[in-house]
Coordinates of C-alpha atoms in Angstrom, one line a residue:
M7 CA 25.2 45.4 21.7
T8 CA 28.6 45.9 23.3
E9 CA 29.8 43.8 26.3
H10 CA 32.4 45.1 28.7
L11 CA 35.3 43.4 30.6
K12 CA 35.8 45.0 34.0
S13 CA 38.9 45.2 36.1
N14 CA 39.8 47.3 39.1
T15 CA 41.4 50.0 36.9
M16 CA 39.6 49.9 33.5
V17 CA 36.6 48.9 31.5
L18 CA 37.2 47.6 28.0
P19 CA 34.6 46.8 25.3
L20 CA 34.7 43.2 24.1
K21 CA 34.7 42.7 20.3
K22 CA 31.4 41.0 19.2
G23 CA 30.3 40.3 15.6
V24 CA 31.0 42.5 12.6
Q25 CA 31.9 46.0 13.4
K26 CA 32.1 49.1 11.2
M27 CA 35.7 50.2 10.5
T28 CA 36.8 53.8 11.1
T29 CA 39.9 55.7 10.0
I30 CA 42.7 56.8 12.3
T31 CA 45.6 59.0 11.0
L32 CA 49.0 58.1 12.3
K33 CA 52.1 60.2 11.9
V34 CA 55.4 58.3 11.3
S35 CA 58.8 59.1 9.9
E36 CA 59.6 58.0 6.3
A37 CA 62.0 55.4 7.7
D38 CA 59.2 54.0 9.9
K39 CA 56.8 53.9 7.0
T40 CA 59.3 52.1 4.8
F41 CA 59.9 49.6 7.6
M42 CA 56.2 49.0 8.2
K43 CA 55.5 48.6 4.5
A44 CA 58.3 46.1 4.3
M45 CA 56.9 44.2 7.3
A46 CA 53.4 44.2 5.8
K47 CA 54.7 42.8 2.6
F48 CA 56.7 40.2 4.5
E49 CA 53.6 39.2 6.5
G50 CA 51.4 39.2 3.4
V51 CA 48.9 41.8 4.7
S52 CA 48.1 45.4 4.0
L53 CA 49.8 48.1 5.9
S54 CA 46.5 49.0 7.5
E55 CA 46.0 45.3 8.6
L56 CA 49.6 45.1 10.0
I57 CA 49.3 48.2 12.1
R58 CA 45.8 47.3 13.3
T59 CA 46.6 43.7 14.3
K60 CA 50.1 44.4 15.8
T61 CA 48.7 47.4 17.8
L62 CA 45.8 45.5 19.1
E63 CA 48.0 42.5 20.0
A64 CA 50.4 44.7 21.9
L65 CA 47.5 46.5 23.7
E66 CA 45.8 43.2 24.6
D67 CA 49.1 41.8 25.9
E68 CA 49.6 44.9 28.1
Y69 CA 46.0 44.6 29.4
D70 CA 46.4 40.9 30.2
A71 CA 49.7 41.7 32.1
R72 CA 48.0 44.4 34.1
V73 CA 45.0 42.3 35.0
A74 CA 47.4 39.5 36.0
D75 CA 49.3 41.9 38.2
L76 CA 46.0 43.1 39.8
A77 CA 44.9 39.5 40.4
Y78 CA 48.2 38.5 41.9
Q79 CA 48.2 41.6 44.2
E80 CA 44.7 40.7 45.3
Y81 CA 45.9 37.2 46.1
L82 CA 48.8 38.5 48.1
D83 CA 46.5 40.9 50.0
D84 CA 44.2 38.0 50.8
L85 CA 47.1 36.0 52.1
E86 CA 48.1 38.9 54.3
K87 CA 44.6 39.1 55.7
G88 CA 44.7 35.3 56.5
V89 CA 42.4 34.3 53.7
E90 CA 43.5 30.8 52.6
P91 CA 43.2 29.9 48.9
I92 CA 41.2 26.8 48.0
T93 CA 42.2 24.0 45.7
W94 CA 40.8 23.3 42.3
E95 CA 39.0 20.3 43.7
E96 CA 37.4 22.3 46.5
M97 CA 36.2 24.9 44.1
M98 CA 34.7 22.3 41.8
H99 CA 33.0 20.7 44.8
D100 CA 31.6 24.1 46.0
L101 CA 30.2 24.7 42.6
G102 CA 28.7 21.2 42.3
L103 CA 30.9 20.4 39.3
E104 CA 33.2 17.8 40.7
D105 CA 32.2 14.9 38.4
E106 CA 31.9 16.8 35.1

């Protein structure tokens, strides 16, 4: 079963458990291939693992940045509408979690 993470602009599946691997073909120059192979050796991983992990890390970082931008814009919009933010303590009290 796949779970999803929603934001205002995109829905991303969340990784859960062991997943079947699939193959993706990537075209790169010989110079790029040489560099990536050297980096894989330097990192002590296969070329495939290097490309997979570095690509996913970069995409996850980009996703996190976009979600943060959306949350910040929502916060600014709320301030403009007169919605006052609450403190951590107020939130914990409202949720009945103040002494945990």
